[in-house]
């Protein structure tokens, strides 16, 4: 069964088609005990983005989730630790059960050629959307795991690039493109 899924990021819409399956589970970390982190699959790693100490000497560590070394888009959390660095609270979103949705991924998804196709599709989509000619620079593609509103995990490319002026303003559109 096919389902149409609309992904939105920074005002850019892209229609993506995906097989229906509900394996990914959204985990609200504010309702989990700290021991939850020990239950994550071995393919899942928590990576630190930043760490800050506030006026109460509470350390706030911003982290994100990766799956098989790739960022999971939209999964981020903050761990809060007291002055003795004992973690006493966390909030944010992580996902569990990604492996089932991503298990049978074709190998071409991980190639440079597929990333180039995604970049071309994102530029073409932006051109159609704005109906204006522009040039691009600083083109970037990054393979990520994207979990849609149906809780289906997908491999996707996060594509961004700088443009010459569009409607009089500089722009850096960011688009998610289904990698399959």
GROMACS .gro file of N, CA, C and O in nm, residues 47-151:
model
  420
   47UNK      N    1   2.496   1.162   2.039
   47UNK     CA    2   2.612   1.250   2.015
   47UNK      C    3   2.588   1.387   2.077
   47UNK      O    4   2.479   1.441   2.066
   48UNK      N    5   2.692   1.441   2.135
   48UNK     CA    6   2.681   1.572   2.200
   48UNK      C    7   2.698   1.684   2.099
   48UNK      O    8   2.788   1.681   2.016
   49UNK      N    9   2.611   1.786   2.109
   49UNK     CA   10   2.622   1.907   2.028
   49UNK      C   11   2.688   2.021   2.105
   49UNK      O   12   2.774   2.092   2.053
   50UNK      N   13   2.643   2.040   2.229
   50UNK     CA   14   2.698   2.150   2.309
   50UNK      C   15   2.670   2.124   2.456
   50UNK      O   16   2.586   2.041   2.492
   51UNK      N   17   2.741   2.201   2.539
   51UNK     CA   18   2.725   2.189   2.683
   51UNK      C   19   2.740   2.328   2.743
   51UNK      O   20   2.834   2.399   2.710
   52UNK      N   21   2.645   2.367   2.830
   52UNK     CA   22   2.650   2.497   2.895
   52UNK      C   23   2.613   2.481   3.042
   52UNK      O   24   2.531   2.397   3.077
   53UNK      N   25   2.673   2.565   3.124
   53UNK     CA   26   2.643   2.566   3.267
   53UNK      C   27   2.570   2.696   3.298
   53UNK      O   28   2.616   2.805   3.260
   54UNK      N   29   2.456   2.687   3.367
   54UNK     CA   30   2.379   2.807   3.398
   54UNK      C   31   2.417   2.864   3.534
   54UNK      O   32   2.508   2.813   3.601
   55UNK      N   33   2.348   2.969   3.577
   55UNK     CA   34   2.380   3.038   3.702
   55UNK      C   35   2.359   2.950   3.826
   55UNK      O   36   2.415   2.978   3.932
   56UNK      N   37   2.279   2.844   3.816
   56UNK     CA   38   2.257   2.750   3.927
   56UNK      C   39   2.360   2.637   3.927
   56UNK      O   40   2.345   2.543   4.003
   57UNK      N   41   2.458   2.646   3.836
   57UNK     CA   42   2.559   2.542   3.816
   57UNK      C   43   2.498   2.412   3.765
   57UNK      O   44   2.551   2.305   3.787
   58UNK      N   45   2.384   2.424   3.698
   58UNK     CA   46   2.324   2.309   3.631
   58UNK      C   47   2.384   2.302   3.491
   58UNK      O   48   2.388   2.402   3.419
   59UNK      N   49   2.431   2.183   3.454
   59UNK     CA   50   2.490   2.163   3.322
   59UNK      C   51   2.381   2.114   3.227
   59UNK      O   52   2.311   2.017   3.256
   60UNK      N   53   2.366   2.182   3.115
   60UNK     CA   54   2.267   2.145   3.012
   60UNK      C   55   2.345   2.096   2.890
   60UNK      O   56   2.419   2.172   2.828
   61UNK      N   57   2.328   1.970   2.858
   61UNK     CA   58   2.400   1.909   2.746
   61UNK      C   59   2.301   1.880   2.634
   61UNK      O   60   2.208   1.802   2.651
   62UNK      N   61   2.321   1.946   2.519
   62UNK     CA   62   2.235   1.925   2.402
   62UNK      C   63   2.293   1.810   2.321
   62UNK      O   64   2.411   1.809   2.289
   63UNK      N   65   2.207   1.712   2.288
   63UNK     CA   66   2.250   1.592   2.216
   63UNK      C   67   2.153   1.563   2.101
   63UNK      O   68   2.044   1.619   2.094
   64UNK      N   69   2.196   1.474   2.012
   64UNK     CA   70   2.107   1.424   1.907
   64UNK      C   71   2.133   1.276   1.888
   64UNK      O   72   2.235   1.222   1.932
   65UNK      N   73   2.041   1.210   1.823
   65UNK     CA   74   2.048   1.066   1.802
   65UNK      C   75   2.101   1.037   1.662
   65UNK      O   76   2.067   1.106   1.566
   66UNK      N   77   2.186   0.933   1.652
   66UNK     CA   78   2.227   0.885   1.520
   66UNK      C   79   2.185   0.739   1.508
   66UNK      O   80   2.168   0.669   1.608
   67UNK      N   81   2.168   0.696   1.385
   67UNK     CA   82   2.139   0.556   1.356
   67UNK      C   83   2.242   0.511   1.253
   67UNK      O   84   2.251   0.572   1.146
   68UNK      N   85   2.320   0.410   1.284
   68UNK     CA   86   2.426   0.359   1.196
   68UNK      C   87   2.519   0.472   1.152
   68UNK      O   88   2.570   0.472   1.040
   69UNK      N   89   2.539   0.570   1.239
   69UNK     CA   90   2.630   0.680   1.210
   69UNK      C   91   2.566   0.799   1.141
   69UNK      O   92   2.633   0.900   1.118
   70UNK      N   93   2.438   0.792   1.106
   70UNK     CA   94   2.369   0.901   1.036
   70UNK      C   95   2.274   0.972   1.131
   70UNK      O   96   2.205   0.907   1.210
   71UNK      N   97   2.265   1.106   1.124
   71UNK     CA   98   2.175   1.178   1.213
   71UNK      C   99   2.029   1.138   1.191
   71UNK      O  100   1.987   1.114   1.078
   72UNK      N  101   1.954   1.132   1.299
   72UNK     CA  102   1.809   1.109   1.291
   72UNK      C  103   1.746   1.248   1.299
   72UNK      O  104   1.753   1.315   1.402
   73UNK      N  105   1.686   1.290   1.188
   73UNK     CA  106   1.634   1.425   1.174
   73UNK      C  107   1.521   1.448   1.274
   73UNK      O  108   1.427   1.369   1.283
   74UNK      N  109   1.532   1.555   1.351
   74UNK     CA  110   1.428   1.588   1.448
   74UNK      C  111   1.445   1.523   1.584
   74UNK      O  112   1.366   1.546   1.674
   75UNK      N  113   1.547   1.439   1.600
   75UNK     CA  114   1.569   1.378   1.731
   75UNK      C  115   1.676   1.457   1.803
   75UNK      O  116   1.793   1.456   1.765
   76UNK      N  117   1.635   1.530   1.900
   76UNK     CA  118   1.732   1.602   1.981
   76UNK      C  119   1.680   1.608   2.123
   76UNK      O  120   1.562   1.593   2.148
   77UNK      N  121   1.772   1.627   2.215
   77UNK     CA  122   1.736   1.626   2.356
   77UNK      C  123   1.833   1.712   2.434
   77UNK      O  124   1.940   1.748   2.384
   78UNK      N  125   1.793   1.744   2.556
   78UNK     CA  126   1.880   1.815   2.648
   78UNK      C  127   1.882   1.736   2.778
   78UNK      O  128   1.777   1.702   2.833
   79UNK      N  129   2.002   1.706   2.824
   79UNK     CA  130   2.021   1.640   2.953
   79UNK      C  131   2.059   1.748   3.054
   79UNK      O  132   2.144   1.833   3.024
   80UNK      N  133   1.999   1.744   3.170
   80UNK     CA  134   2.025   1.842   3.275
   80UNK      C  135   2.091   1.770   3.392
   80UNK      O  136   2.038   1.672   3.443
   81UNK      N  137   2.207   1.822   3.435
   81UNK     CA  138   2.280   1.761   3.547
   81UNK      C  139   2.309   1.867   3.652
   81UNK      O  140   2.340   1.982   3.619
   82UNK      N  141   2.302   1.828   3.778
   82UNK     CA  142   2.328   1.922   3.887
   82UNK      C  143   2.478   1.950   3.900
   82UNK      O  144   2.558   1.899   3.822
   83UNK      N  145   2.515   2.026   4.001
   83UNK     CA  146   2.655   2.068   4.018
   83UNK      C  147   2.750   1.950   4.037
   83UNK      O  148   2.867   1.958   4.002
   84UNK      N  149   2.699   1.839   4.088
   84UNK     CA  150   2.782   1.719   4.106
   84UNK      C  151   2.785   1.634   3.978
   84UNK      O  152   2.832   1.521   3.979
   85UNK      N  153   2.729   1.689   3.869
   85UNK     CA  154   2.718   1.622   3.739
   85UNK      C  155   2.637   1.494   3.745
   85UNK      O  156   2.658   1.401   3.668
   86UNK      N  157   2.542   1.490   3.837
   86UNK     CA  158   2.447   1.378   3.842
   86UNK      C  159   2.326   1.419   3.758
   86UNK      O  160   2.259   1.518   3.787
   87UNK      N  161   2.302   1.342   3.651
   87UNK     CA  162   2.191   1.376   3.562
   87UNK      C  163   2.060   1.355   3.636
   87UNK      O  164   2.036   1.249   3.692
   88UNK      N  165   1.977   1.458   3.636
   88UNK     CA  166   1.852   1.448   3.708
   88UNK      C  167   1.729   1.474   3.623
   88UNK      O  168   1.618   1.463   3.671
   89UNK      N  169   1.749   1.506   3.496
   89UNK     CA  170   1.634   1.535   3.411
   89UNK      C  171   1.678   1.532   3.265
   89UNK      O  172   1.794   1.558   3.233
   90UNK      N  173   1.585   1.502   3.177
   90UNK     CA  174   1.610   1.511   3.033
   90UNK      C  175   1.478   1.541   2.963
   90UNK      O  176   1.371   1.508   3.013
   91UNK      N  177   1.487   1.607   2.851
   91UNK     CA  178   1.368   1.629   2.769
   91UNK      C  179   1.409   1.631   2.623
   91UNK      O  180   1.525   1.652   2.590
   92UNK      N  181   1.313   1.603   2.537
   92UNK     CA  182   1.339   1.596   2.394
   92UNK      C  183   1.274   1.473   2.334
   92UNK      O  184   1.194   1.405   2.398
   93UNK      N  185   1.310   1.445   2.209
   93UNK     CA  186   1.251   1.334   2.134
   93UNK      C  187   1.360   1.244   2.080
   93UNK      O  188   1.457   1.293   2.020
   94UNK      N  189   1.346   1.115   2.101
   94UNK     CA  190   1.428   1.013   2.035
   94UNK      C  191   1.333   0.914   1.970
   94UNK      O  192   1.212   0.916   1.994
   95UNK      N  193   1.388   0.826   1.887
   95UNK     CA  194   1.308   0.724   1.818
   95UNK      C  195   1.364   0.586   1.849
   95UNK      O  196   1.485   0.568   1.862
   96UNK      N  197   1.274   0.492   1.858
   96UNK     CA  198   1.312   0.352   1.879
   96UNK      C  199   1.247   0.271   1.767
   96UNK      O  200   1.142   0.306   1.717
   97UNK      N  201   1.311   0.161   1.727
   97UNK     CA  202   1.254   0.073   1.625
   97UNK      C  203   1.282   0.116   1.482
   97UNK      O  204   1.207   0.081   1.391
   98UNK      N  205   1.388   0.189   1.459
   98UNK     CA  206   1.421   0.235   1.324
   98UNK      C  207   1.469   0.121   1.235
   98UNK      O  208   1.448   0.124   1.114
   99UNK      N  209   1.533   0.024   1.295
   99UNK     CA  210   1.596  -0.085   1.218
   99UNK      C  211   1.496  -0.158   1.128
   99UNK      O  212   1.529  -0.191   1.014
  100UNK      N  213   1.376  -0.180   1.176
  100UNK     CA  214   1.275  -0.252   1.098
  100UNK      C  215   1.241  -0.179   0.968
  100UNK      O  216   1.231  -0.239   0.862
  101UNK      N  217   1.228  -0.048   0.974
  101UNK     CA  218   1.194   0.031   0.855
  101UNK      C  219   1.312   0.045   0.759
  101UNK      O  220   1.293   0.058   0.639
  102UNK      N  221   1.433   0.046   0.811
  102UNK     CA  222   1.551   0.077   0.730
  102UNK      C  223   1.630  -0.046   0.688
  102UNK      O  224   1.729  -0.035   0.616
  103UNK      N  225   1.587  -0.163   0.730
  103UNK     CA  226   1.665  -0.286   0.712
  103UNK      C  227   1.694  -0.321   0.566
  103UNK      O  228   1.805  -0.363   0.534
  104UNK      N  229   1.601  -0.308   0.478
  104UNK     CA  230   1.618  -0.353   0.339
  104UNK      C  231   1.648  -0.238   0.243
  104UNK      O  232   1.598  -0.234   0.132
  105UNK      N  233   1.732  -0.148   0.286
  105UNK     CA  234   1.766  -0.032   0.205
  105UNK      C  235   1.858  -0.072   0.091
  105UNK      O  236   1.958  -0.139   0.113
  106UNK      N  237   1.826  -0.030  -0.033
  106UNK     CA  238   1.916  -0.059  -0.145
  106UNK      C  239   2.051   0.011  -0.125
  106UNK      O  240   2.057   0.122  -0.072
  107UNK      N  241   2.158  -0.051  -0.169
  107UNK     CA  242   2.293   0.002  -0.149
  107UNK      C  243   2.315   0.136  -0.220
  107UNK      O  244   2.397   0.216  -0.174
  108UNK      N  245   2.245   0.161  -0.330
  108UNK     CA  246   2.267   0.285  -0.404
  108UNK      C  247   2.233   0.410  -0.323
  108UNK      O  248   2.279   0.519  -0.351
  109UNK      N  249   2.151   0.394  -0.218
  109UNK     CA  250   2.114   0.508  -0.134
  109UNK      C  251   2.238   0.575  -0.073
  109UNK      O  252   2.242   0.696  -0.054
  110UNK      N  253   2.341   0.497  -0.048
  110UNK     CA  254   2.460   0.545   0.021
  110UNK      C  255   2.569   0.595  -0.075
  110UNK      O  256   2.682   0.621  -0.032
  111UNK      N  257   2.537   0.611  -0.203
  111UNK     CA  258   2.637   0.651  -0.302
  111UNK      C  259   2.637   0.802  -0.328
  111UNK      O  260   2.536   0.870  -0.306
  112UNK      N  261   2.750   0.850  -0.377
  112UNK     CA  262   2.761   0.991  -0.415
  112UNK      C  263   2.666   1.024  -0.530
  112UNK      O  264   2.613   1.135  -0.537
  113UNK      N  265   2.645   0.928  -0.619
  113UNK     CA  266   2.554   0.951  -0.732
  113UNK      C  267   2.412   0.979  -0.683
  113UNK      O  268   2.343   1.065  -0.738
  114UNK      N  269   2.370   0.909  -0.580
  114UNK     CA  270   2.234   0.930  -0.527
  114UNK      C  271   2.225   1.067  -0.458
  114UNK      O  272   2.124   1.136  -0.469
  115UNK      N  273   2.331   1.108  -0.392
  115UNK     CA  274   2.334   1.241  -0.330
  115UNK      C  275   2.326   1.350  -0.437
  115UNK      O  276   2.257   1.450  -0.419
  116UNK      N  277   2.394   1.328  -0.549
  116UNK     CA  278   2.390   1.425  -0.659
  116UNK      C  279   2.249   1.433  -0.717
  116UNK      O  280   2.200   1.542  -0.748
  117UNK      N  281   2.181   1.320  -0.733
  117UNK     CA  282   2.041   1.320  -0.780
  117UNK      C  283   1.952   1.399  -0.685
  117UNK      O  284   1.864   1.474  -0.728
  118UNK      N  285   1.974   1.381  -0.555
  118UNK     CA  286   1.894   1.453  -0.456
  118UNK      C  287   1.916   1.603  -0.467
  118UNK      O  288   1.821   1.682  -0.461
  119UNK      N  289   2.041   1.643  -0.485
  119UNK     CA  290   2.073   1.785  -0.500
  119UNK      C  291   2.002   1.843  -0.623
  119UNK      O  292   1.939   1.949  -0.615
  120UNK      N  293   2.011   1.774  -0.735
  120UNK     CA  294   1.946   1.821  -0.857
  120UNK      C  295   1.794   1.831  -0.838
  120UNK      O  296   1.732   1.927  -0.883
  121UNK      N  297   1.735   1.733  -0.771
  121UNK     CA  298   1.591   1.735  -0.747
  121UNK      C  299   1.551   1.852  -0.658
  121UNK      O  300   1.449   1.918  -0.682
  122UNK      N  301   1.632   1.882  -0.557
  122UNK     CA  302   1.601   1.993  -0.466
  122UNK      C  303   1.611   2.127  -0.538
  122UNK      O  304   1.525   2.214  -0.520
  123UNK      N  305   1.714   2.143  -0.620
  123UNK     CA  306   1.729   2.268  -0.696
  123UNK      C  307   1.613   2.284  -0.794
  123UNK      O  308   1.552   2.391  -0.803
  124UNK      N  309   1.579   2.176  -0.864
  124UNK     CA  310   1.467   2.182  -0.959
  124UNK      C  311   1.336   2.214  -0.887
  124UNK      O  312   1.257   2.296  -0.934
  125UNK      N  313   1.314   2.153  -0.772
  125UNK     CA  314   1.192   2.179  -0.694
  125UNK      C  315   1.185   2.326  -0.653
  125UNK      O  316   1.080   2.389  -0.665
  126UNK      N  317   1.297   2.382  -0.610
  126UNK     CA  318   1.299   2.522  -0.568
  126UNK      C  319   1.274   2.613  -0.688
  126UNK      O  320   1.197   2.709  -0.679
  127UNK      N  321   1.333   2.580  -0.803
  127UNK     CA  322   1.311   2.662  -0.924
  127UNK      C  323   1.164   2.660  -0.964
  127UNK      O  324   1.107   2.764  -1.000
  128UNK      N  325   1.101   2.544  -0.958
  128UNK     CA  326   0.959   2.535  -0.993
  128UNK      C  327   0.873   2.612  -0.893
  128UNK      O  328   0.775   2.676  -0.931
  129UNK      N  329   0.912   2.606  -0.769
  129UNK     CA  330   0.833   2.669  -0.664
  129UNK      C  331   0.837   2.822  -0.673
  129UNK      O  332   0.737   2.889  -0.651
  130UNK      N  333   0.955   2.878  -0.703
  130UNK     CA  334   0.968   3.024  -0.703
  130UNK      C  335   0.951   3.084  -0.842
  130UNK      O  336   0.939   3.205  -0.855
  131UNK      N  337   0.950   3.001  -0.945
  131UNK     CA  338   0.934   3.048  -1.083
  131UNK      C  339   1.031   3.162  -1.115
  131UNK      O  340   0.992   3.264  -1.172
  132UNK      N  341   1.154   3.145  -1.076
  132UNK     CA  342   1.253   3.249  -1.098
  132UNK      C  343   1.389   3.183  -1.120
  132UNK      O  344   1.419   3.080  -1.061
  133UNK      N  345   1.471   3.243  -1.207
  133UNK     CA  346   1.604   3.190  -1.231
  133UNK      C  347   1.697   3.233  -1.118
  133UNK      O  348   1.688   3.345  -1.068
  134UNK      N  349   1.788   3.144  -1.079
  134UNK     CA  350   1.888   3.176  -0.977
  134UNK      C  351   2.006   3.083  -0.995
  134UNK      O  352   1.998   2.981  -1.060
  135UNK      N  353   2.117   3.122  -0.935
  135UNK     CA  354   2.235   3.035  -0.934
  135UNK      C  355   2.254   2.982  -0.792
  135UNK      O  356   2.201   3.039  -0.696
  136UNK      N  357   2.329   2.871  -0.781
  136UNK     CA  358   2.352   2.812  -0.649
  136UNK      C  359   2.501   2.806  -0.617
  136UNK      O  360   2.584   2.796  -0.707
  137UNK      N  361   2.532   2.813  -0.488
  137UNK     CA  362   2.668   2.794  -0.438
  137UNK      C  363   2.657   2.717  -0.306
  137UNK      O  364   2.548   2.701  -0.250
  138UNK      N  365   2.770   2.673  -0.255
  138UNK     CA  366   2.776   2.604  -0.125
  138UNK      C  367   2.672   2.492  -0.114
  138UNK      O  368   2.601   2.481  -0.014
  139UNK      N  369   2.665   2.409  -0.216
  139UNK     CA  370   2.568   2.300  -0.220
  139UNK      C  371   2.610   2.190  -0.123
  139UNK      O  372   2.726   2.149  -0.122
  140UNK      N  373   2.516   2.143  -0.041
  140UNK     CA  374   2.545   2.039   0.058
  140UNK      C  375   2.434   1.935   0.060
  140UNK      O  376   2.316   1.971   0.055
  141UNK      N  377   2.473   1.808   0.067
  141UNK     CA  378   2.377   1.701   0.088
  141UNK      C  379   2.425   1.618   0.206
  141UNK      O  380   2.545   1.597   0.223
  142UNK      N  381   2.331   1.577   0.288
  142UNK     CA  382   2.364   1.497   0.405
  142UNK      C  383   2.258   1.388   0.417
  142UNK      O  384   2.138   1.417   0.421
  143UNK      N  385   2.302   1.262   0.421
  143UNK     CA  386   2.209   1.151   0.438
  143UNK      C  387   2.164   1.147   0.584
  143UNK      O  388   2.247   1.153   0.675
  144UNK      N  389   2.033   1.142   0.604
  144UNK     CA  390   1.975   1.140   0.738
  144UNK      C  391   1.864   1.035   0.743
  144UNK      O  392   1.816   0.989   0.640
  145UNK      N  393   1.823   1.003   0.864
  145UNK     CA  394   1.704   0.921   0.884
  145UNK      C  395   1.591   1.019   0.916
  145UNK      O  396   1.606   1.106   1.002
  146UNK      N  397   1.480   1.007   0.845
  146UNK     CA  398   1.364   1.094   0.864
  146UNK      C  399   1.246   1.007   0.906
  146UNK      O  400   1.218   0.906   0.841
  147UNK      N  401   1.179   1.044   1.013
  147UNK     CA  402   1.059   0.972   1.057
  147UNK      C  403   0.940   1.060   1.027
  147UNK      O  404   0.930   1.173   1.077
  148UNK      N  405   0.849   1.009   0.943
  148UNK     CA  406   0.734   1.089   0.901
  148UNK      C  407   0.621   1.086   1.004
  148UNK      O  408   0.633   1.022   1.109
  149UNK      N  409   0.513   1.156   0.974
  149UNK     CA  410   0.401   1.165   1.068
  149UNK      C  411   0.328   1.032   1.087
  149UNK      O  412   0.251   1.018   1.182
  150UNK      N  413   0.355   0.935   1.001
  150UNK     CA  414   0.297   0.801   1.017
  150UNK      C  415   0.390   0.708   1.095
  150UNK      O  416   0.367   0.589   1.102
  151UNK      N  417   0.498   0.765   1.148
  151UNK     CA  418   0.599   0.692   1.225
  151UNK      C  419   0.673   0.589   1.141
  151UNK      O  420   0.712   0.484   1.188
   0.00000   0.00000   0.00000
